[in-house]
Tab-separated table of C-alpha atoms in Angstrom:
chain	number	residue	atom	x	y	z
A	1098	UNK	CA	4.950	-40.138	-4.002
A	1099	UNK	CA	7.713	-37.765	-4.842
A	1100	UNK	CA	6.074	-35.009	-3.283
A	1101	UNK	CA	6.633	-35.432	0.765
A	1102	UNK	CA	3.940	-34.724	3.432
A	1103	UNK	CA	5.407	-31.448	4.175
A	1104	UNK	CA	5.122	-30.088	1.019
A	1105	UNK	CA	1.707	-31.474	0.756
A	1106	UNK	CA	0.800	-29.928	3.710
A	1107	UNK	CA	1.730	-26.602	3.188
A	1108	UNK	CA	0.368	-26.366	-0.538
A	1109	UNK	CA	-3.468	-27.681	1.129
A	1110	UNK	CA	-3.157	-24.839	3.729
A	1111	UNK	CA	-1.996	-22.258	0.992
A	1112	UNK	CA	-5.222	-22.994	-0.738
A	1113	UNK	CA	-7.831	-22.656	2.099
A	1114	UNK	CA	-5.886	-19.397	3.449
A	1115	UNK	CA	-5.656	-18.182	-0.652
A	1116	UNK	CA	-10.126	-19.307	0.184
A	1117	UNK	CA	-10.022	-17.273	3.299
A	1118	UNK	CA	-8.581	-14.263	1.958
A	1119	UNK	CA	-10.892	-14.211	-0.786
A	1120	UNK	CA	-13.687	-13.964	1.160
A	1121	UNK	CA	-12.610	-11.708	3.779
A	1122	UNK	CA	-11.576	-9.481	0.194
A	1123	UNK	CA	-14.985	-9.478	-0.860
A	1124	UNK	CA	-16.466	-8.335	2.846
A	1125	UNK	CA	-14.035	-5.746	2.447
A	1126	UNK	CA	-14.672	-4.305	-0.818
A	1127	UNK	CA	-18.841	-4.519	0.471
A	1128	UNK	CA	-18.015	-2.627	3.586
A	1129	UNK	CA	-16.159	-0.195	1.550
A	1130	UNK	CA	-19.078	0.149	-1.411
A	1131	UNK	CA	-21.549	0.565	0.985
A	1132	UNK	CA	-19.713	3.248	3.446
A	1133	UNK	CA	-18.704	5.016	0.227
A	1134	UNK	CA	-22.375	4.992	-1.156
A	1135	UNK	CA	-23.540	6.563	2.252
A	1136	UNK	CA	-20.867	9.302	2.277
A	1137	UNK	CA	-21.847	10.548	-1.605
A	1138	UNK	CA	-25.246	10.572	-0.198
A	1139	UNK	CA	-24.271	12.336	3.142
A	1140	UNK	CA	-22.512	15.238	0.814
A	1141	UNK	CA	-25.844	15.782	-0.478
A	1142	UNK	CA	-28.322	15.605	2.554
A	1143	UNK	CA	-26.890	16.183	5.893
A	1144	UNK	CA	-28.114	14.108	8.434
A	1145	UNK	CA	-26.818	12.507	11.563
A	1146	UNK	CA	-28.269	9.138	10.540
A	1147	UNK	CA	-26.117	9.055	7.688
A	1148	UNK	CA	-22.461	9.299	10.215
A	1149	UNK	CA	-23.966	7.191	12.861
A	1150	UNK	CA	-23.979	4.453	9.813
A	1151	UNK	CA	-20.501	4.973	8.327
A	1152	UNK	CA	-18.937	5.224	11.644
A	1153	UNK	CA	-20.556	1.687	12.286
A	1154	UNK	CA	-19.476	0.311	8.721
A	1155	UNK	CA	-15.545	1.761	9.397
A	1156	UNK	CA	-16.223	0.445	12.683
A	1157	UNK	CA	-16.848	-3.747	10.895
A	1158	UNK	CA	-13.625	-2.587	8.209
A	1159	UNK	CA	-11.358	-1.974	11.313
A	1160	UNK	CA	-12.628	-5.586	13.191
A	1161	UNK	CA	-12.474	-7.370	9.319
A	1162	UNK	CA	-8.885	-5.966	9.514
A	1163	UNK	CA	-7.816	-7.129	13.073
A	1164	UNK	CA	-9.545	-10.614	12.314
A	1165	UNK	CA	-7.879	-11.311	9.206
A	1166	UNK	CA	-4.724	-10.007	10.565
A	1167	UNK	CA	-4.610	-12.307	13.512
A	1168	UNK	CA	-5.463	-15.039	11.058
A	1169	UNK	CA	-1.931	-14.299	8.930
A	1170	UNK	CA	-0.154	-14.109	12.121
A	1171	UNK	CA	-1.383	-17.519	13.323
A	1172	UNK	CA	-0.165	-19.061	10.014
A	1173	UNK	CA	3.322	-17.019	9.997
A	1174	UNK	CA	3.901	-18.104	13.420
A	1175	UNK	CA	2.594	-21.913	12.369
A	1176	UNK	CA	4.943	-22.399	9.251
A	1177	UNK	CA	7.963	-21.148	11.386
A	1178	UNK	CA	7.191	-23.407	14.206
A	1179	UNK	CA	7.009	-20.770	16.516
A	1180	UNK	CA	4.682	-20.695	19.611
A	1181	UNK	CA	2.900	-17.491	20.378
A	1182	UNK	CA	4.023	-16.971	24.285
A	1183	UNK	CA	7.858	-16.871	23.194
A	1184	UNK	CA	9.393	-13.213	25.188
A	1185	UNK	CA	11.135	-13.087	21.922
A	1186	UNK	CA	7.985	-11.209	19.929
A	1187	UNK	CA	5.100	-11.985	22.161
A	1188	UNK	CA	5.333	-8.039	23.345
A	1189	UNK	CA	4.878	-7.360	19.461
A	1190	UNK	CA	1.368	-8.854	19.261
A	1191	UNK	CA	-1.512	-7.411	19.960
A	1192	UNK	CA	-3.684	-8.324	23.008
A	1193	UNK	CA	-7.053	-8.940	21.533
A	1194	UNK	CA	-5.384	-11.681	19.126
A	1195	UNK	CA	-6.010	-14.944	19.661
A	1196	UNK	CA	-4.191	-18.259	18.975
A	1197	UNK	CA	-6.737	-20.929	18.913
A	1198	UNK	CA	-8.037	-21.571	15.445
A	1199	UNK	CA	-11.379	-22.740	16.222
A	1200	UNK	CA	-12.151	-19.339	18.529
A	1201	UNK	CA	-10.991	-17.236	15.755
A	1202	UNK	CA	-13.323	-19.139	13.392
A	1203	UNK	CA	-16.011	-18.048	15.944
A	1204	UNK	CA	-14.933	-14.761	15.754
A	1205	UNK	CA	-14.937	-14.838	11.889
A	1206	UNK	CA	-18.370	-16.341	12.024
A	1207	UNK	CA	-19.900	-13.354	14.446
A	1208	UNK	CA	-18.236	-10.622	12.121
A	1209	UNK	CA	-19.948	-12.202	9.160
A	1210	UNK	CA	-23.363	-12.113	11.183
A	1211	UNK	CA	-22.448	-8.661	11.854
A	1212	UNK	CA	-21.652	-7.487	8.741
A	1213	UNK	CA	-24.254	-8.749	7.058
A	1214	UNK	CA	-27.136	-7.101	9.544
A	1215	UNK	CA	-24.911	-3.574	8.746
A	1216	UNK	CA	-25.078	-3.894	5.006
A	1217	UNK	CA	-28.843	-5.401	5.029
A	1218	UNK	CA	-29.369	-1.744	7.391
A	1219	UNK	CA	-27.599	0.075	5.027
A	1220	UNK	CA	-29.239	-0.657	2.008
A	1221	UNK	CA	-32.830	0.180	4.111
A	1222	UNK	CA	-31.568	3.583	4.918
A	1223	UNK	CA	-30.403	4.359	0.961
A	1224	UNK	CA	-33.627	2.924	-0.507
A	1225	UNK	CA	-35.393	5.298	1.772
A	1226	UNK	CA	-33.494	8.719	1.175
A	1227	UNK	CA	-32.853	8.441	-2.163
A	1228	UNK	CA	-35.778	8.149	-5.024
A	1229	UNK	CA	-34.938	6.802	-8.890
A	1230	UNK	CA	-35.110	10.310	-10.300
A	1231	UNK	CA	-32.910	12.120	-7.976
A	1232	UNK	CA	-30.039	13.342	-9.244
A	1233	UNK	CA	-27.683	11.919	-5.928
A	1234	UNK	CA	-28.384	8.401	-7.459
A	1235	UNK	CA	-26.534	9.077	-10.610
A	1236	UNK	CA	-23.667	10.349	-8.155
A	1237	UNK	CA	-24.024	7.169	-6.053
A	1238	UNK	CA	-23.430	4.746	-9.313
A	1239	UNK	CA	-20.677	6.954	-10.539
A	1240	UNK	CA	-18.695	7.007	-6.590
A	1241	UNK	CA	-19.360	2.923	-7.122
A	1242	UNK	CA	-17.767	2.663	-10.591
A	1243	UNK	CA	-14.492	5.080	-9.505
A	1244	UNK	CA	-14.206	2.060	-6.764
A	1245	UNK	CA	-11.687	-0.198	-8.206
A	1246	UNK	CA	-9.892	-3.028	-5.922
A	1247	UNK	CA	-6.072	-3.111	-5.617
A	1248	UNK	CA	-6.286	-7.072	-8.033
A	1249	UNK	CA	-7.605	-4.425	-10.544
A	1250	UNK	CA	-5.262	-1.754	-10.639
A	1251	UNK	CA	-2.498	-4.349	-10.584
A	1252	UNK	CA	-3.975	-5.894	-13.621
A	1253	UNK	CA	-4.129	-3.087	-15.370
A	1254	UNK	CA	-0.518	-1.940	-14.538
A	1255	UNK	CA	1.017	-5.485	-15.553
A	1256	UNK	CA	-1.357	-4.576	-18.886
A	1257	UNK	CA	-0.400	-1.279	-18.918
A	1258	UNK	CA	3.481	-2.305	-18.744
A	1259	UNK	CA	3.541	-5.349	-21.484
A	1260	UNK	CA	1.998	-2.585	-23.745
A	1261	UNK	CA	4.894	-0.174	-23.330
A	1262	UNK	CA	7.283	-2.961	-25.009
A	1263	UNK	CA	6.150	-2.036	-28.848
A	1264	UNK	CA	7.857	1.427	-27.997
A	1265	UNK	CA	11.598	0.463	-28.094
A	1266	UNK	CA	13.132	3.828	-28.562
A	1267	UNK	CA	10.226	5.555	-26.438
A	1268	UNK	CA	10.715	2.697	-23.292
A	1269	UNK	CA	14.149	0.795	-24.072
A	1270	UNK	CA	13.885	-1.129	-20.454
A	1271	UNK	CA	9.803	-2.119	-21.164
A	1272	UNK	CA	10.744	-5.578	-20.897
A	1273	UNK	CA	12.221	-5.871	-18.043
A	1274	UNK	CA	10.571	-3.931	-16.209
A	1275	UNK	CA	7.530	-5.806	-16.993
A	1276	UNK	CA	9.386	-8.837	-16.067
A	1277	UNK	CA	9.647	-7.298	-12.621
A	1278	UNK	CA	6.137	-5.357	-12.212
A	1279	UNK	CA	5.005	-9.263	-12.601
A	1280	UNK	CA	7.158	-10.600	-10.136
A	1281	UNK	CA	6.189	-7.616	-7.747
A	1282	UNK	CA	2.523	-8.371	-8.062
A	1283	UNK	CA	2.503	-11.765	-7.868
A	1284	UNK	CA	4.661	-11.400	-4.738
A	1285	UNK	CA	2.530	-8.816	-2.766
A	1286	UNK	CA	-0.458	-11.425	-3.244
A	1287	UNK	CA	1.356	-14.035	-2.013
A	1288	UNK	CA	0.029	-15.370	1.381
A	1289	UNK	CA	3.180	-16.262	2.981
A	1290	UNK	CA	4.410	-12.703	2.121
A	1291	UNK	CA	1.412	-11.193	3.777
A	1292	UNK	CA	2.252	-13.294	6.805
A	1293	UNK	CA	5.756	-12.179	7.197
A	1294	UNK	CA	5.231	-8.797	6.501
A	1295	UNK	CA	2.693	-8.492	9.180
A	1296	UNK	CA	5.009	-10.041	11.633
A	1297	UNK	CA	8.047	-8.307	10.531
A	1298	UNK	CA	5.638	-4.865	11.139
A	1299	UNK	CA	4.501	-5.651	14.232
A	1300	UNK	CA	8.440	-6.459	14.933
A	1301	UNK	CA	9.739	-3.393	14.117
A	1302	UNK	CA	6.807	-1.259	16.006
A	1303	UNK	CA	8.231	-2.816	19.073
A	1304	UNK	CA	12.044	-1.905	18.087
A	1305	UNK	CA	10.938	1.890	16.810
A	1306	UNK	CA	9.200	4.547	17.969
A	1307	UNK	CA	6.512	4.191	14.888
A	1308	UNK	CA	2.819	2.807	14.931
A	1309	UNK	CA	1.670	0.159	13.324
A	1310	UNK	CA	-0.370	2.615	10.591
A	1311	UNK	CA	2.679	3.952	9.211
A	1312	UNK	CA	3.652	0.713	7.326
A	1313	UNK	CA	0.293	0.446	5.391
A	1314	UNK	CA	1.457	-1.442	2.120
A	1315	UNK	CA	0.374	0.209	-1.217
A	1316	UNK	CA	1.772	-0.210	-5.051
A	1317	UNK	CA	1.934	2.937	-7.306
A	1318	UNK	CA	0.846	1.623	-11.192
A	1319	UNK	CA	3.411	2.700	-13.943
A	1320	UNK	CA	1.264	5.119	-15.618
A	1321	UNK	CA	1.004	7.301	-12.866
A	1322	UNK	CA	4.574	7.446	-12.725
A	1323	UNK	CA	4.979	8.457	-16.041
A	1324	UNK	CA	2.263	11.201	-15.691
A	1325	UNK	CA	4.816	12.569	-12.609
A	1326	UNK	CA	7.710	12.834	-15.107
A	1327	UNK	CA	6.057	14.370	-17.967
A	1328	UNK	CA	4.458	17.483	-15.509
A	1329	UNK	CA	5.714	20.765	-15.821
A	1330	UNK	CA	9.497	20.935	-15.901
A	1331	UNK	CA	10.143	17.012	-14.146
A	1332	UNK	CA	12.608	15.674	-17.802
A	1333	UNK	CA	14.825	19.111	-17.265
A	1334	UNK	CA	15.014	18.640	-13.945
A	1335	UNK	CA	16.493	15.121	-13.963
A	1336	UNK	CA	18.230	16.097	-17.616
A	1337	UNK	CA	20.056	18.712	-14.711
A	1338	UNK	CA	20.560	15.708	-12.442
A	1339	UNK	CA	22.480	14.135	-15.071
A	1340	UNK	CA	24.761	16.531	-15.660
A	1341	UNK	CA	25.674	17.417	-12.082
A	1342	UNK	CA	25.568	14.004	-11.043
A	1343	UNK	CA	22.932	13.950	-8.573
A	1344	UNK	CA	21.192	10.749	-7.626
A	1345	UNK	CA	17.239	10.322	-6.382
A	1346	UNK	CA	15.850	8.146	-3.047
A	1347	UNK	CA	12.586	7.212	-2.194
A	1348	UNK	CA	11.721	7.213	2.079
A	1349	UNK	CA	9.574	4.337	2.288
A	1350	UNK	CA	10.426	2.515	-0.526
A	1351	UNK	CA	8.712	-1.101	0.052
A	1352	UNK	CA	9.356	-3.794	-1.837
A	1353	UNK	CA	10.917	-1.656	-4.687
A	1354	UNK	CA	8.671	-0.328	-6.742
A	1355	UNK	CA	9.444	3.635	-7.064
A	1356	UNK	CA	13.177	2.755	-7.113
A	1357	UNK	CA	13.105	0.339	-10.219
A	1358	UNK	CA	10.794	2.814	-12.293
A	1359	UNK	CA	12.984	5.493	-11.981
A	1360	UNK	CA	16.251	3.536	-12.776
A	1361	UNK	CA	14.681	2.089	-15.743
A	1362	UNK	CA	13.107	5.001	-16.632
A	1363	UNK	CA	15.027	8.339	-15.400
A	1364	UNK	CA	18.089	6.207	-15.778
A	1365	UNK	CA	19.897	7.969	-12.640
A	1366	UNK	CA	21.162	5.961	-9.439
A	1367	UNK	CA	18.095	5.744	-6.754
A	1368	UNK	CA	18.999	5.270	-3.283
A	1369	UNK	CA	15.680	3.432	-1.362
A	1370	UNK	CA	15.274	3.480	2.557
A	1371	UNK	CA	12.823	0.825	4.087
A	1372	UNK	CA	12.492	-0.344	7.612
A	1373	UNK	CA	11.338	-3.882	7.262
A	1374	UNK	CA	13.911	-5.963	6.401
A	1375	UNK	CA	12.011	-8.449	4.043
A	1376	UNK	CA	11.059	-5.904	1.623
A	1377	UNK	CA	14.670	-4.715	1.285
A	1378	UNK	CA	15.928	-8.564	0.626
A	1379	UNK	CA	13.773	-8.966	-1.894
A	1380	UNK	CA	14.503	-5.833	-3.488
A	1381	UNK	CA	18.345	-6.990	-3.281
A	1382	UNK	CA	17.085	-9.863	-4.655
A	1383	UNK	CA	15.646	-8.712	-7.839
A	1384	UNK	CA	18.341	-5.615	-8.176
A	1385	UNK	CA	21.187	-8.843	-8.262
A	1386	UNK	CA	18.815	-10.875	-10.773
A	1387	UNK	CA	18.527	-8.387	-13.187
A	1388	UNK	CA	21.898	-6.752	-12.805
A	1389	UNK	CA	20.196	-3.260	-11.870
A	1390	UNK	CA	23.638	-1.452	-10.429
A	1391	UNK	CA	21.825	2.114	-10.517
A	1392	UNK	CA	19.799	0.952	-7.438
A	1393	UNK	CA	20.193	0.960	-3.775
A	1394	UNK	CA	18.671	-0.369	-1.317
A	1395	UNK	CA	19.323	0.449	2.432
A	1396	UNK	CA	17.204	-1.654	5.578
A	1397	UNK	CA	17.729	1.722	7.570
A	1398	UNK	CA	14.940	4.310	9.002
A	1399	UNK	CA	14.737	6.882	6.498
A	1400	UNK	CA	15.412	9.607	9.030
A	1401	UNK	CA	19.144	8.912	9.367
A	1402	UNK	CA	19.621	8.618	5.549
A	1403	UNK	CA	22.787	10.593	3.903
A	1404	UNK	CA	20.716	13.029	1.787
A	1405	UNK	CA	24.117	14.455	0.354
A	1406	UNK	CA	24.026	14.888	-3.333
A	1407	UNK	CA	20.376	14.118	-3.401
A	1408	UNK	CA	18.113	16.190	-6.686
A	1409	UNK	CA	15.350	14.202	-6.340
A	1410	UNK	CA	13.592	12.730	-3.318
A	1411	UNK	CA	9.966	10.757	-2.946
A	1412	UNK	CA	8.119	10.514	0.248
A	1413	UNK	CA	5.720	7.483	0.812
A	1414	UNK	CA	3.983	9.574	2.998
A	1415	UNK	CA	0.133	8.625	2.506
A	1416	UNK	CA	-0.264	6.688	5.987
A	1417	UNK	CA	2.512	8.836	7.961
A	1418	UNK	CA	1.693	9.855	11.295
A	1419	UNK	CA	1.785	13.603	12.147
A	1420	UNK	CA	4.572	12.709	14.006
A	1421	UNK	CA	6.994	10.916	11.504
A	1422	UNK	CA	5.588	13.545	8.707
A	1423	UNK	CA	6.847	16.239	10.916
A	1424	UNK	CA	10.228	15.069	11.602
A	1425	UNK	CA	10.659	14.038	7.782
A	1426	UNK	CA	9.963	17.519	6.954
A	1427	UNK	CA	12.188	18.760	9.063
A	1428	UNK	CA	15.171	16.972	8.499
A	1429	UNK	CA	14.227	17.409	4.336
A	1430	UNK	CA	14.469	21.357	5.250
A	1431	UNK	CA	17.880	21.088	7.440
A	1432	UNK	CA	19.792	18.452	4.876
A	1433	UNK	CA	17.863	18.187	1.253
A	1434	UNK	CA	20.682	21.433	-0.982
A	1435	UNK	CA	18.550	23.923	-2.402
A	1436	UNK	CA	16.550	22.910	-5.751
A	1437	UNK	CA	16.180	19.669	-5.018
A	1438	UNK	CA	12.885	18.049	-6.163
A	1439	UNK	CA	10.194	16.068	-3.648
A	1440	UNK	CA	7.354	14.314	-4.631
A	1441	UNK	CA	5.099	13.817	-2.108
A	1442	UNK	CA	2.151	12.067	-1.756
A	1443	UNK	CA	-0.044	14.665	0.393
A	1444	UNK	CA	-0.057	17.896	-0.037
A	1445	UNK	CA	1.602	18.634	3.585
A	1446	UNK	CA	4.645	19.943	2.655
A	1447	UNK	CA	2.586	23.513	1.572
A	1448	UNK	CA	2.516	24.192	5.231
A	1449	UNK	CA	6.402	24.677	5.066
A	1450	UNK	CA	5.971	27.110	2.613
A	1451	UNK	CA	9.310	28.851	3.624
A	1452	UNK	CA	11.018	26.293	2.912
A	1453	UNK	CA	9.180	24.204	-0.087
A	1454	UNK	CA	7.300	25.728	-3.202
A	1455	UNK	CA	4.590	24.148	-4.690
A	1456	UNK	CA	5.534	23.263	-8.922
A	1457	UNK	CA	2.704	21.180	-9.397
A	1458	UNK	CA	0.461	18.215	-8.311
A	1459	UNK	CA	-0.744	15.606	-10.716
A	1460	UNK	CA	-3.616	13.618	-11.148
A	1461	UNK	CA	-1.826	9.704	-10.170
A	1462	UNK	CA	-4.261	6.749	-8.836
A	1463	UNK	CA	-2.689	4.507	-6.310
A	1464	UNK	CA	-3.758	1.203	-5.293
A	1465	UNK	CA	-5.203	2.334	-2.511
A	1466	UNK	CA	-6.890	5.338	-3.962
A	1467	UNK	CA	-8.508	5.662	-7.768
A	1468	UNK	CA	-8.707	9.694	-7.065
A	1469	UNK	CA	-5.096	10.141	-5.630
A	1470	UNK	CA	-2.585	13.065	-6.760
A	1471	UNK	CA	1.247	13.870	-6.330
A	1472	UNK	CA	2.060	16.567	-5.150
C-alpha cells in the first residue's frame, strides 16, 4: 500500500523489457556464433555460398538491432510522456520505426521466424562442408570459445578489480575504483539508461554533423588497461608527465571509464570530451561522489577541445567514421606539442606516418572484441 501505482507500474514494465532484452541478447549472440562459425570456415574453403550466408546472417543482426532499438525508444519516449509526432525530436527518429506496440510485436515475431529459418540453414550448410576429422572443425570450436558476450567481460572486470584490493601498495585506489567499475556496469545494463542513451544519440545526430555509428557504446576491462601502461616505455612517459605537469584526455570518453582508470591509476589530471550529455552527468556525478578532483569532464565535441599542455591523449576511435577519424587526426597533428603520447584503438594513425610513430600495440580485449589491440 505504500508503494503507489506509478511506481508499481514502472517496476512491472522494467521486468518484461529486462525479459525482452534477454531474449533479443540471446538472438544476438546466435546470429553472431553462427556468422562467426561460417567466416572460420570461409578462411578455409572459399566459396560464394559461404558470403551469400553471412551477408544474410549480418543482414537479421542489423534488423535485430533496428527492432530492439525502436523498442527502447518507444519506452524512453513512454516514461517521459512524450508523443512520437512532437517537431521537437520527431526529425531525430528514424522512418522505419514504429510506435504501435502491438505492430512492433509483429515485427519481433517475423524476425524470430526469420532468424530461426537462417540459423536452421546455417547449420545445414556447416554439417555439409565440414567432416568430424577435419582439421577446420577444431578451428570452428576454438573461434566459438574466443566468443565471449559483453555480461562476461564485465564480470570478469568487476572480478578482476575486487582482486586488485589485496595489493595496497601495488593498487592504493583498488577500492574505489571497484566501487565505481560496479556502479558503471550496473549502470550500462540498466534499461532506462539504454533508453536515454539511444534517444540522446539519435538527438545529437540531428544537432551534429556525425552518424549514428559513431556513438557505438563499448567498456574497456581494467586489465587491459593495465597491460597499456606496463608496454614499452608507457610508466616513464607519464613519470615525465609528472614532472612537467602535463595532463591526459580521452576523445570519446563515455560514461567515464578511461578517465577514472587513469586518475586512480596514473594519478595525473584527465580531461574527458563526450558529446552526449547523459554520459557526462553521470560522470560529474560519480567524480563529485567520490571526491575525484584530478578529473574532467567536458559535454563538448572533441574536435574543439584545448589540447594545450596535453602528454597523453586516447582516441575512442573503434566505430569512427572515415570522416570524423580524419579530422581527429588532423587536428591531433596541427595542436597535440611534439612527444605527446596517443593511444588509439585502430591502427589508423600509421597512415600519418610523418607525423605519428608507431611505439607499440598491445594485445587489450574490449567488450566488444575478445581479440582487440591498442595501438
Amino acid at each position: 500500500s505504500s508503494i503507489n501505482q506509478s511506481t508499481w507500474g514502472n517496476c512491472f514494465m522494467n521486468r518484461m523489457e529486462s525479459a525482452m532484452l534477454n531474449s533479443k541478447r540471446r538472438r544476438c549472440q546466435q546470429l553472431q556464433r553462427s556468422a562467426l562459425a561460417i567466416k572460420t570456415l570461409h578462411c578455409n574453403q572459399q566459396n560464394a555460398r559461404h558470403d551469400t550466408r553471412i551477408r544474410i546472417t549480418l543482414e537479421l543482426l542489423v534488423q535485430l538491432r533496428d527492432n530492439v532499438n525502436n523498442y527502447l525508444l518507444c519506452s524512453h519516449l513512454a516514461m517521459r510522456g512524450m508523443e512520437s509526432q512532437d517537431a521537437s525530436f520527431s526529425a531525430c527518429i528514424p522512418s522505419s520505426f514504429v510506435f504501435d506496440l502491438s505492430e512492433l510485436k509483429r515485427r519481433g515475431s517475423l524476425l524470430d521466424e526469420k532468424i530461426d529459418r537462417c540459423l536452421k540453414t546455417n547449420a545445414i550448410l556447416l554439417d555439409s562442408c565440414i567432416d568430424s576429422g577435419q582439421d577446420s572443425l577444431a578451428h570452428l570450436s576454438s573461434s566459438e570459445l574466443a566468443f565471449l558476450t559483453s555480461e562476461e567481460i564485465a564480470r570478469e572486470n568487476i572480478s578482476f578489480v575486487a582482486g586488485l584490493t589485496v595489493r595496497p601498495k601495488d593498487f592504493p585506489h583498488a577500492r574505489l575504483l571497484g566501487d565505481i567499475v560496479t556502479k558503471l556496469h550496473e549502470t550500462e545494463t540498466n534499461f532506462q539508461f539504454q533508453s536515454q542513451l539511444l534517444f540522446e544519440q539519435l538527438c545529437t545526430c540531428q544537432t551534429s554533423t556525425y552518424s549514428l555509428d559513431n556513438f557505438a557504446y563499448g567498456f574497456t576491462p581494467y586489465e587491459s588497461f593495465l597491460a597499456l601502461t606496463a608496454a614499452g616505455s608507457f610508466s616513464d612517459h607519464v613519470t615525465g608527465m609528472k614532472r612537467t605537469q602535463k595532463c591526459s584526455a580521452v576523445f570519446g570518453s563515455s560514461i567515464g571509464w578511461l578517465v577514472f582508470y587513469v586518475v586512480l591509476t596514473l594519478e595525473v589530471v584527465c580531461k574527458g570530451y563526450e558529446i552526449i550529455p547523459m554520459m557526462v552527468e553521470m560522470c560529474n556525478s560519480v567524480k563529485e561522489q567520490h571526491n575525484l578532483m584530478l578529473s574532467e569532464f567536458h559535454c563538448q565535441d572533441m574536435l574543439l577541445a584545448d589540447l594545450t599542455g596535453i602528454g597523453l591523449i586516447f582516441l575512442a576511435s573503434q566505430c569512427w567514421d572515415d570522416t570524423l577519424t580524419e579530422k581527429t587526426f588532423q587536428k591531433l597533428s596541427a595542436e597535440l606539442e611534439g612527444g605527446c603520447l596517443v593511444v588509439d584503438y585502430t591502427d589508423k594513425l600509421k597512415s600519418q606516418s610523418e607525423t605519428f610513430i608507431l611505439r607499440t600495440d598491445v594485445a587489450a580485449p574490449v567488450s566488444w572484441n575478445r581479440q582487440n589491440r591498442l595501438f
